[in-house]
């Protein structure tokens, strides 16, 4: 079996007297898509913050490509729920902003980003401003920015949740295709069970910390190979059975 690209071992985290994460261990292989699904307050965002180095665990470690990156920022890419585009910057300058902040000159950063606009369905928007783009297009720009800063792993915190249903479905189709083309390794937080089933190779179910459970990751479900996935998968019996199973766990 291929070794894990991202590995989280025995992570615990408390805020005051409240334990949020209990003995969290999980791994992602290169090109794998894993979703975290769970009730509010079960520690999903806290876990992503720890992986991204934005918060420190009380114990445990985070490894990337067999190197300890616990408490280190900038080792993985992190995309939040909102697109966070600056309204007075062009889309191109929004996309390259993290590279510029990191010390790269604008000319070099623009040359690196420009060829990717077509691949992300954004060709022709380079000199437009966020207000001129639809919600879905702005999210694509945010994905491109995240991919550019990337590293080997993308952390996504409900990036599709603010979109209307039609736009969200189109974004799901687009992201499935993008995952296949670029071999992206993704860890997604979502409250949308259908989204998790459609996009994921594996789904991890999280619950609030319970004294009787060894961890607040209470189950892992495997979904069919992503390479054969299309939106039609949503209408299959397998999809319905998995959806019912997840609901029963939450």
JSON list of N, CA and C in Angstrom, two decimals, residues 96 99-100 103-110:
[
{"chain": "A", "resi": 96, "resn": "UNK", "atom": "N", "xyz": [-2.58, 35.88, -7.16]},
{"chain": "A", "resi": 96, "resn": "UNK", "atom": "CA", "xyz": [-1.13, 35.82, -6.88]},
{"chain": "A", "resi": 96, "resn": "UNK", "atom": "C", "xyz": [-0.76, 36.45, -5.54]},
{"chain": "A", "resi": 99, "resn": "UNK", "atom": "N", "xyz": [1.54, 34.64, -3.14]},
{"chain": "A", "resi": 99, "resn": "UNK", "atom": "CA", "xyz": [2.90, 34.51, -3.65]},
{"chain": "A", "resi": 99, "resn": "UNK", "atom": "C", "xyz": [3.68, 35.81, -3.45]},
{"chain": "A", "resi": 100, "resn": "UNK", "atom": "N", "xyz": [3.01, 36.93, -3.69]},
{"chain": "A", "resi": 100, "resn": "UNK", "atom": "CA", "xyz": [3.66, 38.24, -3.50]},
{"chain": "A", "resi": 100, "resn": "UNK", "atom": "C", "xyz": [3.98, 38.47, -2.03]},
{"chain": "A", "resi": 103, "resn": "UNK", "atom": "N", "xyz": [7.06, 36.91, -0.94]},
{"chain": "A", "resi": 103, "resn": "UNK", "atom": "CA", "xyz": [8.34, 37.44, -1.40]},
{"chain": "A", "resi": 103, "resn": "UNK", "atom": "C", "xyz": [8.60, 37.35, -2.89]},
{"chain": "A", "resi": 104, "resn": "UNK", "atom": "N", "xyz": [7.67, 36.73, -3.64]},
{"chain": "A", "resi": 104, "resn": "UNK", "atom": "CA", "xyz": [7.85, 36.62, -5.08]},
{"chain": "A", "resi": 104, "resn": "UNK", "atom": "C", "xyz": [7.45, 37.93, -5.75]},
{"chain": "A", "resi": 105, "resn": "UNK", "atom": "N", "xyz": [8.21, 38.34, -6.79]},
{"chain": "A", "resi": 105, "resn": "UNK", "atom": "CA", "xyz": [7.85, 39.59, -7.46]},
{"chain": "A", "resi": 105, "resn": "UNK", "atom": "C", "xyz": [6.61, 39.38, -8.32]},
{"chain": "A", "resi": 106, "resn": "UNK", "atom": "N", "xyz": [5.87, 40.47, -8.53]},
{"chain": "A", "resi": 106, "resn": "UNK", "atom": "CA", "xyz": [4.59, 40.38, -9.23]},
{"chain": "A", "resi": 106, "resn": "UNK", "atom": "C", "xyz": [4.72, 39.81, -10.64]},
{"chain": "A", "resi": 107, "resn": "UNK", "atom": "N", "xyz": [5.74, 40.21, -11.37]},
{"chain": "A", "resi": 107, "resn": "UNK", "atom": "CA", "xyz": [5.89, 39.75, -12.74]},
{"chain": "A", "resi": 107, "resn": "UNK", "atom": "C", "xyz": [6.04, 38.23, -12.79]},
{"chain": "A", "resi": 108, "resn": "UNK", "atom": "N", "xyz": [6.87, 37.70, -11.92]},
{"chain": "A", "resi": 108, "resn": "UNK", "atom": "CA", "xyz": [7.09, 36.26, -11.86]},
{"chain": "A", "resi": 108, "resn": "UNK", "atom": "C", "xyz": [5.83, 35.53, -11.42]},
{"chain": "A", "resi": 109, "resn": "UNK", "atom": "N", "xyz": [5.13, 36.09, -10.42]},
{"chain": "A", "resi": 109, "resn": "UNK", "atom": "CA", "xyz": [3.91, 35.46, -9.90]},
{"chain": "A", "resi": 109, "resn": "UNK", "atom": "C", "xyz": [2.81, 35.45, -10.97]},
{"chain": "A", "resi": 110, "resn": "UNK", "atom": "N", "xyz": [2.68, 36.55, -11.71]},
{"chain": "A", "resi": 110, "resn": "UNK", "atom": "CA", "xyz": [1.68, 36.62, -12.78]},
{"chain": "A", "resi": 110, "resn": "UNK", "atom": "C", "xyz": [1.99, 35.61, -13.89]}
]
